[in-house]
Tab-separated table of C-alpha atoms and ligand atoms in Angstrom:
chain	number	residue	atom	x	y	z
C	1	MET	CA	102.074	42.289	-149.377
C	2	GLN	CA	104.980	39.647	-149.158
C	3	LYS	CA	107.475	40.023	-145.508
C	4	TYR	CA	110.488	38.875	-147.693
C	5	ASN	CA	112.124	40.468	-149.962
C	6	PHE	CA	113.027	38.201	-153.288
C	7	GLU	CA	116.640	38.737	-153.262
C	8	GLU	CA	116.823	37.049	-149.848
C	9	ILE	CA	114.537	34.133	-150.979
C	10	VAL	CA	116.985	33.867	-153.910
C	11	SER	CA	119.735	33.770	-151.963
C	12	HIS	CA	118.714	31.413	-149.766
C	13	LEU	CA	117.839	29.268	-152.768
C	14	LYS	CA	120.982	29.065	-153.950
C	15	ASN	CA	123.143	28.679	-150.308
C	16	THR	CA	120.867	25.435	-150.256
C	17	GLY	CA	120.939	23.325	-152.884
C	18	TYR	CA	117.537	24.194	-154.014
C	19	VAL	CA	118.847	26.352	-157.330
C	20	TYR	CA	121.965	26.598	-158.839
C	21	GLN	CA	123.114	28.812	-161.673
C	22	GLY	CA	123.478	27.146	-165.176
C	23	SER	CA	126.591	26.390	-166.534
C	24	GLU	CA	127.846	28.326	-163.899
C	25	ILE	CA	131.975	27.469	-164.047
C	26	TYR	CA	131.520	29.094	-167.761
C	27	GLY	CA	130.675	32.104	-166.149
C	28	GLY	CA	126.720	31.221	-166.608
C	29	LEU	CA	124.299	31.194	-169.736
C	30	SER	CA	121.469	34.412	-169.466
C	31	ASN	CA	119.125	33.190	-167.306
C	32	SER	CA	119.496	29.460	-166.987
C	33	TRP	CA	119.369	27.882	-163.422
C	34	ASP	CA	120.147	24.018	-162.693
C	35	PHE	CA	118.068	22.165	-159.805
C	36	GLY	CA	119.711	20.521	-157.275
C	37	ILE	CA	119.165	18.373	-154.860
C	38	LEU	CA	117.201	19.902	-152.941
C	39	GLY	CA	114.509	21.896	-156.420
C	40	ALA	CA	114.701	18.603	-158.285
C	41	TYR	CA	113.722	16.419	-155.474
C	42	LEU	CA	110.548	19.196	-154.964
C	43	LYS	CA	110.112	19.738	-158.463
C	44	LYS	CA	109.759	16.468	-158.916
C	45	ASN	CA	107.470	16.011	-155.701
C	46	ILE	CA	105.248	18.277	-157.802
C	47	LYS	CA	104.817	16.740	-160.580
C	48	ASP	CA	104.024	13.643	-159.569
C	49	LEU	CA	101.463	15.390	-157.447
C	50	TRP	CA	100.373	16.858	-160.903
C	51	TRP	CA	100.360	13.309	-162.298
C	52	LYS	CA	98.018	11.639	-159.019
C	53	GLU	CA	95.310	14.563	-159.376
C	54	PHE	CA	94.893	15.224	-162.619
C	55	ILE	CA	95.012	11.961	-164.209
C	56	GLU	CA	95.625	9.172	-161.900
C	57	LYS	CA	92.338	10.101	-159.303
C	58	SER	CA	91.049	11.735	-162.199
C	59	PRO	CA	88.418	8.860	-163.643
C	60	TYR	CA	87.698	11.183	-166.802
C	61	ASN	CA	91.281	11.287	-167.719
C	62	VAL	CA	94.323	9.949	-169.268
C	63	GLY	CA	97.927	10.632	-169.642
C	64	ILE	CA	100.305	10.717	-172.687
C	65	ASP	CA	104.565	11.636	-173.194
C	66	SER	CA	105.174	13.248	-176.729
C	67	ALA	CA	107.895	14.098	-178.654
C	68	ILE	CA	109.491	17.760	-178.202
C	69	LEU	CA	110.193	17.677	-181.371
C	70	MET	CA	107.261	17.317	-184.181
C	71	ASN	CA	106.400	18.189	-188.084
C	72	PRO	CA	106.325	22.005	-188.476
C	73	ARG	CA	103.173	21.675	-190.171
C	74	THR	CA	102.098	21.304	-186.436
C	75	TRP	CA	103.237	25.208	-185.665
C	76	GLU	CA	101.445	26.683	-188.888
C	77	ALA	CA	98.372	24.283	-187.894
C	78	SER	CA	98.736	25.874	-183.826
C	79	GLY	CA	99.552	29.574	-185.418
C	80	HIS	CA	102.790	30.030	-183.900
C	81	LEU	CA	104.797	29.765	-186.911
C	82	LYS	CA	103.011	33.275	-188.111
C	83	GLY	CA	101.414	34.319	-184.474
C	84	PHE	CA	104.085	33.128	-181.950
C	85	SER	CA	105.730	36.402	-181.477
C	86	ASP	CA	106.570	39.219	-178.972
C	87	ALA	CA	106.232	42.850	-179.721
C	88	MET	CA	110.100	43.987	-178.976
C	89	VAL	CA	111.715	47.667	-179.060
C	90	ASP	CA	114.904	48.672	-178.423
C	91	CYS	CA	115.956	51.749	-176.513
C	92	LYS	CA	118.632	53.383	-178.962
C	93	ALA	CA	120.937	55.137	-176.298
C	94	CYS	CA	121.579	51.961	-173.985
C	95	LYS	CA	121.022	49.358	-176.291
C	96	SER	CA	118.342	48.006	-173.967
C	97	ARG	CA	115.471	45.511	-175.257
C	98	PHE	CA	112.406	45.143	-174.274
C	99	ARG	CA	109.176	43.245	-174.027
C	100	ALA	CA	106.914	46.527	-175.539
C	101	ASP	CA	103.368	44.805	-173.849
C	102	GLN	CA	105.534	44.409	-170.767
C	103	LEU	CA	107.267	48.359	-171.149
C	104	ILE	CA	103.967	49.902	-171.189
C	105	GLU	CA	102.481	47.692	-168.210
C	106	ASP	CA	105.305	48.549	-165.865
C	107	ALA	CA	104.830	52.597	-166.969
C	108	THR	CA	101.356	52.931	-166.945
C	109	GLY	CA	99.408	50.097	-165.253
C	110	LEU	CA	97.681	49.434	-168.291
C	111	SER	CA	97.206	46.541	-169.811
C	112	ALA	CA	98.138	45.967	-173.950
C	113	GLU	CA	97.595	42.479	-174.532
C	114	GLY	CA	95.870	41.748	-178.146
C	115	LYS	CA	97.397	45.518	-179.137
C	116	THR	CA	99.546	45.243	-182.416
C	117	CYS	CA	103.468	47.074	-182.761
C	118	GLU	CA	101.648	50.126	-184.118
C	119	GLU	CA	99.217	50.846	-181.347
C	120	MET	CA	102.012	49.790	-178.630
C	121	ASP	CA	104.342	52.376	-180.946
C	122	GLN	CA	101.095	55.143	-180.152
C	123	MET	CA	100.726	54.412	-176.179
C	124	ILE	CA	105.208	54.638	-175.389
C	125	LYS	CA	104.713	58.103	-176.719
C	126	ASP	CA	101.491	59.021	-175.736
C	127	HIS	CA	102.207	58.374	-171.984
C	128	ALA	CA	105.850	59.837	-172.658
C	129	ILE	CA	107.585	56.221	-172.054
C	130	THR	CA	111.026	56.426	-171.040
C	131	CYS	CA	113.868	53.500	-170.442
C	132	PRO	CA	113.948	51.717	-167.326
C	133	LYS	CA	116.762	51.134	-167.652
C	134	CYS	CA	118.658	54.944	-169.229
C	135	GLY	CA	115.671	56.802	-168.485
C	136	LYS	CA	116.564	58.095	-172.013
C	137	GLN	CA	112.896	58.890	-174.207
C	138	GLU	CA	114.277	57.231	-177.778
C	139	PHE	CA	112.706	54.022	-178.302
C	140	THR	CA	113.179	52.292	-182.350
C	141	ASN	CA	109.143	51.266	-183.754
C	142	SER	CA	108.233	48.131	-181.867
C	143	ARG	CA	108.647	44.637	-184.342
C	144	PRO	CA	107.166	41.310	-183.866
C	145	PHE	CA	109.789	38.443	-182.885
C	146	ASN	CA	109.386	34.814	-182.954
C	147	LEU	CA	109.970	33.185	-179.939
C	148	MET	CA	110.315	29.528	-180.635
C	149	PHE	CA	113.905	28.385	-181.064
C	150	LYS	CA	114.383	26.722	-184.403
C	151	THR	CA	116.950	24.032	-185.261
C	152	PHE	CA	117.272	21.201	-187.932
C	153	ILE	CA	116.828	18.081	-188.317
C	154	GLY	CA	119.799	15.657	-190.032
C	155	THR	CA	122.473	16.888	-192.049
C	156	LEU	CA	121.046	19.544	-194.313
C	157	GLU	CA	120.380	22.810	-192.618
C	158	ASP	CA	118.206	24.515	-194.709
C	159	ALA	CA	115.050	25.210	-194.401
C	160	LYS	CA	113.519	21.969	-195.907
C	161	SER	CA	114.860	20.691	-192.121
C	162	THR	CA	113.853	23.037	-190.648
C	163	VAL	CA	112.211	21.811	-186.863
C	164	TYR	CA	111.256	23.636	-183.771
C	165	LEU	CA	111.629	23.293	-180.267
C	166	ARG	CA	107.751	22.767	-179.204
C	167	PRO	CA	107.101	25.759	-176.932
C	168	GLU	CA	104.040	24.514	-175.571
C	169	THR	CA	103.319	20.745	-175.034
C	170	CYS	CA	99.681	20.740	-176.016
C	171	GLN	CA	99.916	20.294	-179.473
C	172	GLY	CA	100.959	16.998	-179.206
C	173	ILE	CA	98.174	16.299	-177.362
C	174	PHE	CA	95.799	17.232	-179.949
C	175	VAL	CA	97.578	15.522	-183.004
C	176	ASN	CA	97.523	12.285	-181.112
C	177	PHE	CA	93.423	12.715	-180.665
C	178	ASN	CA	92.566	10.407	-182.665
C	179	ASN	CA	95.574	7.732	-181.047
C	180	VAL	CA	94.326	8.154	-177.981
C	181	LEU	CA	90.235	7.526	-178.901
C	182	ARG	CA	91.437	3.989	-180.796
C	183	THR	CA	93.700	3.028	-177.784
C	184	SER	CA	91.922	3.946	-174.276
C	185	ARG	CA	88.219	3.263	-175.734
C	186	LYS	CA	87.333	6.854	-173.838
C	187	LYS	CA	83.612	8.544	-174.429
C	188	LEU	CA	83.432	11.976	-173.705
C	189	PRO	CA	83.778	14.333	-171.911
C	190	PHE	CA	87.590	12.660	-171.163
C	191	GLY	CA	91.358	14.472	-170.447
C	192	ILE	CA	94.487	13.677	-172.076
C	193	GLY	CA	96.852	15.256	-169.921
C	194	GLN	CA	101.011	15.488	-169.960
C	195	ILE	CA	104.187	16.994	-168.091
C	196	GLY	CA	107.249	18.317	-170.280
C	197	LYS	CA	109.208	20.683	-171.480
C	198	SER	CA	108.711	23.364	-173.437
C	199	PHE	CA	110.977	26.521	-175.129
C	200	ARG	CA	109.751	29.732	-175.718
C	201	ASN	CA	113.105	32.333	-176.612
C	202	GLU	CA	112.024	34.562	-174.650
C	203	ILE	CA	112.831	38.233	-175.424
C	204	THR	CA	112.651	39.843	-171.306
C	205	PRO	CA	113.068	36.581	-169.426
C	206	GLY	CA	114.154	37.814	-165.745
C	207	ASN	CA	112.458	37.252	-162.130
C	208	PHE	CA	114.899	34.093	-161.299
C	209	ILE	CA	113.105	31.596	-162.539
C	210	PHE	CA	109.673	32.399	-163.106
C	211	ARG	CA	110.642	33.158	-167.490
C	212	VAL	CA	112.899	31.286	-168.521
C	213	ARG	CA	113.602	29.435	-171.781
C	214	GLU	CA	112.781	26.515	-170.942
C	215	PHE	CA	110.991	24.932	-168.566
C	216	GLU	CA	108.097	22.394	-167.813
C	217	GLN	CA	104.372	21.871	-168.552
C	218	MET	CA	101.419	20.402	-167.079
C	219	GLU	CA	99.038	20.549	-169.400
C	220	LEU	CA	95.691	18.949	-169.945
C	221	GLU	CA	93.253	19.089	-172.573
C	222	PHE	CA	89.775	17.992	-171.811
C	223	PHE	CA	87.485	17.207	-174.126
C	224	THR	CA	83.795	17.905	-174.135
C	225	TYR	CA	79.957	18.834	-175.744
C	226	PRO	CA	80.169	21.491	-177.462
C	227	ASN	CA	77.548	22.834	-175.201
C	228	ASP	CA	78.722	21.384	-172.345
C	229	ASP	CA	82.299	23.567	-171.904
C	230	GLU	CA	81.068	26.462	-169.604
C	231	ARG	CA	80.738	23.534	-166.779
C	232	TRP	CA	83.539	22.011	-167.394
C	233	PHE	CA	85.237	25.240	-167.963
C	234	GLU	CA	84.154	25.869	-163.991
C	235	TYR	CA	85.083	22.729	-162.544
C	236	TRP	CA	89.221	22.771	-163.741
C	237	VAL	CA	89.345	26.436	-162.434
C	238	GLU	CA	88.159	24.577	-158.807
C	239	LYS	CA	90.464	21.943	-159.314
C	240	CYS	CA	93.557	24.017	-160.079
C	241	LEU	CA	92.454	26.181	-157.642
C	242	ASP	CA	91.911	23.577	-154.436
C	243	PHE	CA	95.644	22.325	-155.841
C	244	VAL	CA	97.318	25.159	-155.251
C	245	LYS	CA	95.499	25.418	-151.641
C	246	ARG	CA	96.374	22.272	-151.187
C	247	MET	CA	99.967	22.918	-151.616
C	248	GLY	CA	99.549	25.049	-148.536
C	249	ILE	CA	99.825	28.585	-150.166
C	250	LYS	CA	98.187	31.366	-147.768
C	251	GLU	CA	94.479	32.454	-149.399
C	252	GLU	CA	95.630	35.884	-149.516
C	253	ASN	CA	97.978	35.817	-151.957
C	254	ILE	CA	96.424	33.943	-154.121
C	255	ARG	CA	93.954	35.112	-156.097
C	256	LEU	CA	91.584	34.155	-159.764
C	257	ARG	CA	92.286	36.552	-162.612
C	258	PRO	CA	89.261	36.203	-165.262
C	259	HIS	CA	90.306	37.810	-168.619
C	260	ALA	CA	88.430	40.476	-169.777
C	261	LYS	CA	86.715	40.172	-173.849
C	262	GLU	CA	89.269	42.001	-174.665
C	263	GLU	CA	91.980	40.607	-173.494
C	264	LEU	CA	91.152	37.015	-174.422
C	265	SER	CA	92.594	35.290	-177.647
C	266	PHE	CA	90.190	35.327	-180.615
C	267	TYR	CA	89.853	31.769	-180.274
C	268	SER	CA	89.317	31.683	-176.387
C	269	LYS	CA	85.672	31.944	-175.166
C	270	ALA	CA	86.812	32.018	-171.257
C	271	THR	CA	89.897	32.204	-169.571
C	272	SER	CA	90.857	32.788	-166.004
C	273	ASP	CA	94.133	33.103	-164.568
C	274	ILE	CA	95.678	31.862	-161.135
C	275	GLU	CA	97.500	34.046	-160.087
C	276	TYR	CA	99.780	34.589	-156.980
C	277	ALA	CA	101.248	37.681	-155.399
C	278	PHE	CA	104.863	37.386	-155.755
C	279	PRO	CA	107.466	39.715	-153.625
C	280	PHE	CA	108.811	40.875	-157.505
C	281	THR	CA	105.707	42.204	-158.836
C	282	ASP	CA	101.875	42.748	-157.679
C	283	TRP	CA	100.848	39.731	-159.306
C	284	GLY	CA	101.968	36.799	-161.330
C	285	GLU	CA	100.124	34.276	-163.752
C	286	VAL	CA	100.970	30.767	-162.104
C	287	TRP	CA	97.980	28.363	-164.137
C	288	GLY	CA	95.950	29.454	-166.967
C	289	ILE	CA	92.835	28.144	-167.761
C	290	ALA	CA	91.183	28.552	-171.139
C	291	ASP	CA	87.859	27.255	-173.081
C	292	ARG	CA	89.686	26.976	-176.560
C	293	THR	CA	86.545	25.683	-178.314
C	294	ASP	CA	86.976	23.284	-181.361
C	295	TYR	CA	89.656	25.597	-182.613
C	296	ASP	CA	92.761	23.419	-182.136
C	297	LEU	CA	91.137	20.587	-183.259
C	298	LYS	CA	89.899	22.027	-186.376
C	299	ARG	CA	93.569	23.787	-187.530
C	300	HIS	CA	94.413	20.131	-187.543
C	301	MET	CA	91.858	19.125	-189.305
C	302	GLU	CA	92.225	21.690	-191.321
C	303	TYR	CA	96.646	21.188	-192.248
C	304	SER	CA	96.788	17.405	-191.828
C	305	GLY	CA	93.369	16.446	-193.871
C	306	GLU	CA	92.977	14.086	-191.104
C	307	LYS	CA	89.084	13.712	-189.231
C	308	LEU	CA	89.781	14.998	-185.552
C	309	VAL	CA	86.442	13.991	-184.524
C	310	TYR	CA	83.938	12.382	-181.818
C	311	ARG	CA	81.338	10.027	-182.978
C	312	ASP	CA	78.835	10.243	-180.433
C	313	PRO	CA	77.249	6.465	-179.149
C	314	GLN	CA	74.027	7.584	-178.781
C	315	THR	CA	73.284	9.731	-181.399
C	316	ASN	CA	76.281	8.934	-183.676
C	317	GLU	CA	76.381	12.382	-184.870
C	318	VAL	CA	79.739	13.638	-185.557
C	319	PHE	CA	81.802	16.044	-184.237
C	320	ALA	CA	84.441	18.371	-182.944
C	321	PRO	CA	85.080	17.865	-179.068
C	322	TYR	CA	85.012	21.807	-177.581
C	323	CYS	CA	88.523	21.865	-174.818
C	324	ILE	CA	89.243	23.034	-171.579
C	325	GLU	CA	92.752	23.426	-171.448
C	326	PRO	CA	94.506	23.956	-167.368
C	327	SER	CA	98.053	24.684	-168.517
C	328	VAL	CA	100.634	25.579	-165.352
C	329	GLY	CA	104.507	25.490	-165.268
C	330	VAL	CA	106.445	23.786	-162.918
C	331	GLU	CA	109.075	25.833	-162.139
C	332	ARG	CA	105.598	28.819	-161.701
C	333	LEU	CA	104.735	25.936	-158.883
C	334	PHE	CA	108.043	26.284	-157.471
C	335	LEU	CA	108.506	29.470	-156.694
C	336	MET	CA	105.361	30.227	-155.781
C	337	ALA	CA	105.349	26.872	-153.291
C	338	VAL	CA	109.167	28.605	-151.806
C	339	CYS	CA	108.357	31.954	-151.753
C	340	ASP	CA	104.906	30.661	-149.792
C	341	ALA	CA	107.058	29.127	-147.414
C	342	TYR	CA	109.908	30.893	-146.271
C	343	ASP	CA	109.921	32.301	-142.641
C	344	LYS	CA	112.113	33.830	-140.487
C	345	GLU	CA	111.905	33.851	-136.746
C	346	VAL	CA	113.412	34.670	-133.760
C	347	LEU	CA	113.887	32.140	-131.063
C	348	GLU	CA	112.794	32.511	-127.263
C	349	ASN	CA	117.385	32.560	-126.925
C	350	GLY	CA	117.148	34.753	-129.319
C	351	GLU	CA	118.687	32.384	-132.158
C	352	GLU	CA	117.187	33.455	-135.712
C	353	ARG	CA	115.412	29.989	-136.798
C	354	VAL	CA	114.939	30.196	-141.083
C	355	VAL	CA	112.415	27.657	-141.868
C	356	MET	CA	110.796	26.901	-145.001
C	357	HIS	CA	107.078	25.773	-144.137
C	358	LEU	CA	106.773	23.084	-146.966
C	359	HIS	CA	103.963	21.216	-147.619
C	360	PRO	CA	105.205	17.636	-146.406
C	361	ALA	CA	104.073	16.350	-149.942
C	362	LEU	CA	106.109	18.709	-151.155
C	363	ALA	CA	109.036	18.239	-148.890
C	364	PRO	CA	112.335	17.257	-150.572
C	365	VAL	CA	113.345	15.812	-147.207
C	366	LYS	CA	110.431	14.074	-145.575
C	367	ALA	CA	112.620	12.687	-142.465
C	368	CYS	CA	115.766	13.519	-141.423
C	369	ILE	CA	117.169	10.457	-138.694
C	370	CYS	CA	119.525	12.127	-135.810
C	371	PRO	CA	121.625	9.881	-133.362
C	372	LEU	CA	121.534	12.168	-129.983
C	373	VAL	CA	125.371	11.272	-130.127
C	374	LYS	CA	127.612	8.837	-132.550
C	375	LYS	CA	127.885	6.150	-130.521
C	376	LEU	CA	123.453	5.335	-131.133
C	377	SER	CA	124.258	5.568	-135.239
C	378	PRO	CA	124.273	1.890	-135.895
C	379	GLN	CA	120.928	2.119	-134.410
C	380	ALA	CA	119.938	5.371	-135.565
C	381	LYS	CA	121.109	3.905	-139.073
C	382	ALA	CA	119.008	1.237	-139.053
C	383	LEU	CA	115.833	2.900	-138.464
C	384	TYR	CA	117.294	5.166	-141.568
C	385	GLU	CA	117.708	2.471	-143.527
C	386	ASP	CA	114.620	0.784	-143.158
C	387	LEU	CA	112.513	4.224	-143.803
C	388	ILE	CA	114.209	5.032	-146.687
C	389	ASN	CA	112.274	2.297	-148.675
C	390	ASP	CA	109.327	4.543	-148.892
C	391	PHE	CA	109.714	8.088	-147.554
C	392	HIS	CA	113.253	10.705	-149.051
C	393	CYS	CA	115.376	10.289	-145.520
C	394	GLU	CA	118.104	11.180	-144.174
C	395	PHE	CA	120.713	10.673	-141.975
C	396	ASP	CA	122.362	13.664	-139.598
C	397	GLU	CA	124.738	12.865	-137.252
C	398	ALA	CA	127.396	15.860	-137.052
C	399	GLY	CA	127.250	18.412	-134.652
C	400	THR	CA	124.252	19.117	-131.931
C	401	VAL	CA	120.969	18.174	-132.502
C	402	GLY	CA	120.063	21.596	-131.579
C	403	LYS	CA	122.525	22.638	-134.961
C	404	ARG	CA	120.376	19.642	-137.096
C	405	TYR	CA	117.259	20.819	-136.111
C	406	ARG	CA	117.628	23.880	-138.004
C	407	ARG	CA	119.731	23.147	-140.853
C	408	ASN	CA	116.600	20.552	-141.556
C	409	ASP	CA	113.960	23.558	-140.654
C	410	ALA	CA	116.349	25.895	-143.451
C	411	ILE	CA	115.674	23.198	-146.152
C	412	GLY	CA	111.959	22.284	-144.950
C	413	THR	CA	111.963	18.887	-143.357
C	414	PRO	CA	108.715	18.694	-142.225
C	415	TYR	CA	110.365	16.162	-139.097
C	416	CYS	CA	113.542	15.113	-137.526
C	417	ILE	CA	113.978	12.055	-135.993
C	418	THR	CA	115.934	11.735	-132.697
C	419	TYR	CA	117.622	8.254	-131.030
C	420	ASP	CA	118.246	8.656	-127.969
C	421	PHE	CA	119.989	6.331	-125.028
C	422	ASP	CA	116.044	5.618	-124.056
C	423	SER	CA	115.855	4.192	-127.482
C	424	LEU	CA	118.127	1.124	-126.263
C	425	GLU	CA	114.868	0.207	-123.652
C	426	ASP	CA	111.631	1.647	-124.990
C	427	ASN	CA	111.714	1.412	-128.410
C	428	CYS	CA	110.673	4.771	-129.374
C	429	VAL	CA	111.976	7.797	-131.370
C	430	THR	CA	111.639	11.436	-130.605
C	431	ILE	CA	110.094	12.964	-133.853
C	432	ARG	CA	110.262	16.704	-133.241
C	433	ASP	CA	107.721	18.993	-136.250
C	434	ARG	CA	109.167	21.340	-137.799
C	435	ASP	CA	106.178	24.198	-137.918
C	436	THR	CA	104.974	23.579	-133.999
C	437	MET	CA	108.705	22.974	-132.663
C	438	GLU	CA	106.671	19.759	-130.506
C	439	GLN	CA	108.301	16.961	-129.624
C	440	THR	CA	106.329	13.330	-129.952
C	441	ARG	CA	108.049	10.221	-128.365
C	442	VAL	CA	106.171	7.512	-130.728
C	443	LYS	CA	107.118	3.901	-131.353
C	444	ILE	CA	110.180	2.711	-133.608
C	445	SER	CA	107.326	0.247	-135.123
C	446	ASP	CA	104.777	3.163	-135.734
C	447	VAL	CA	106.893	5.858	-137.601
C	448	LYS	CA	105.991	4.383	-140.852
C	449	ASP	CA	102.787	5.481	-140.330
C	450	TYR	CA	103.208	8.374	-138.228
C	451	LEU	CA	105.028	9.674	-141.519
C	452	LYS	CA	102.373	8.338	-143.834
C	453	GLU	CA	99.622	9.646	-142.099
C	454	LYS	CA	101.506	13.345	-142.183
C	455	LEU	CA	102.948	13.207	-145.741
C	456	VAL	CA	99.275	12.941	-146.927
C	457	PHE	CA	98.473	15.504	-149.826
Q	501	ATP	P1	103.033	35.266	-170.638
Q	501	ATP	O1	102.153	36.393	-171.514
Q	501	ATP	O2	103.226	35.393	-168.990
Q	501	ATP	O3	104.262	34.977	-171.976
Q	501	ATP	P2	101.434	33.153	-171.144
Q	501	ATP	O4	100.239	33.348	-171.132
Q	501	ATP	O5	101.693	32.622	-172.933
Q	501	ATP	O6	102.443	33.631	-170.234
Q	501	ATP	P3	100.991	30.099	-170.922
Q	501	ATP	O7	101.227	30.134	-173.251
Q	501	ATP	O8	99.562	30.558	-171.065
Q	501	ATP	O9	102.038	31.521	-170.498
Q	501	ATP	O10	101.451	29.244	-170.766
Q	501	ATP	C1	101.173	28.515	-169.678
Q	501	ATP	C2	101.884	28.701	-168.311
Q	501	ATP	O11	103.349	27.943	-168.590
Q	501	ATP	C3	101.486	29.660	-167.937
Q	501	ATP	O12	100.400	30.206	-167.226
Q	501	ATP	C4	102.502	29.817	-167.141
Q	501	ATP	O13	103.132	28.686	-165.697
Q	501	ATP	C5	103.829	28.489	-167.982
Q	501	ATP	N1	104.982	29.365	-168.627
Q	501	ATP	C6	104.618	29.988	-169.593
Q	501	ATP	N2	105.665	30.829	-170.245
Q	501	ATP	C7	106.655	30.541	-169.252
Q	501	ATP	C8	107.949	31.223	-169.085
Q	501	ATP	N3	109.075	31.973	-169.827
Q	501	ATP	N4	108.698	30.481	-168.258
Q	501	ATP	C9	108.127	29.563	-167.198
Q	501	ATP	N5	106.790	29.367	-167.349
Q	501	ATP	C10	106.359	29.730	-168.004
């Protein structure tokens, strides 16, 4: 159960510069968002940490950065051209449009995943589901709607020049399987990861940045011997859970949900989702970890005619490896982090303090350097100019120190560093901790090490 309502958190993010409405001066564009001066940093920090933990610090993995536009045969092979669709239904009375499975789930709590359009129509009838907008019970039959955005390459806008904005980043990894083998000399097991934009023409985007049409994915395709996949599936589930916990997310707000057999995609042997108790729903998917077997490589072999296989150096056996895929959206981790961090408390003097308890490694601004009075600005600025070589810091000389603390609490800055008159004599500054509000006197020459230690993920 979350303490704060979602609207309050969203409005805080908009007011402080984490997120802006997309194309705002033109009245916006349906559920599109821009990341502001703080949000850009939070996103970057999340991506940098993922890259560090899943690529750089893993002895198994390498990273690539593949193109968004791909040969359309890719999407035939992956099944997206035919099957990447959600069933949509319209309310005949008020013309609102819904994803059939979500309409059913919201109204009945029953899962409609994997059901056909006909089966979902029957469920809508059987449960006498009414329109959430107008309350009427008059729906069209549901019909599939392909979620891929189409565009054209070159000057002609015809079928031959049609290309798609990728709906997931992993296909760029599968098609480069041979290139990575050729240029890395990797041996099984090994993984290929990437971070990049994906696009889905979602029927019902919403809940702020939870479901958007343009988002960033961080995906790892981890290749294993076919009989070794189950162990690695567990390994990556644990790694992903560990990442979420290390982000400082409260344990009671996270759960791991293994998919039931009927819910699995036909090619998946096992799937587990890490879910978070978002304030707008009971549990929402953040991270999906799937055992995709050898499905993807085999499909691309079939459609491209290329051999995407591995030759075992010991036995010389040639086969398509199995693949474990941990897939996560940057926006989902972002939203989870800010929902979990947002807090309000009343101080002893009766003042209200809004504070974001973001993990220091995630916080957009690591430290704010504050001269006690403007007269001390030159000295404080010298410290600031030294620190910005290593950390993203701000310099703030406006208003009382108390006001500066409040401003920084509200945006999640973990440390405020005050340069006062004593600093002129003892070459020390006061570092105030956002969470405990404790103040520590630290030598100026030790400030960098102090911060470095606190920022460890
Ligand atoms: P859903 O069933 O909710 O549409 P999905 O199961 O199809 O989602 P995946 O294809 O498994 O999602 O995508 C992997 C990850 O990418 C998700 O766990 C989520 O973090 C992120 N993601 C997927 N779709 C969106 C979206 N529209 N907006 C933001 N993030 C998304």
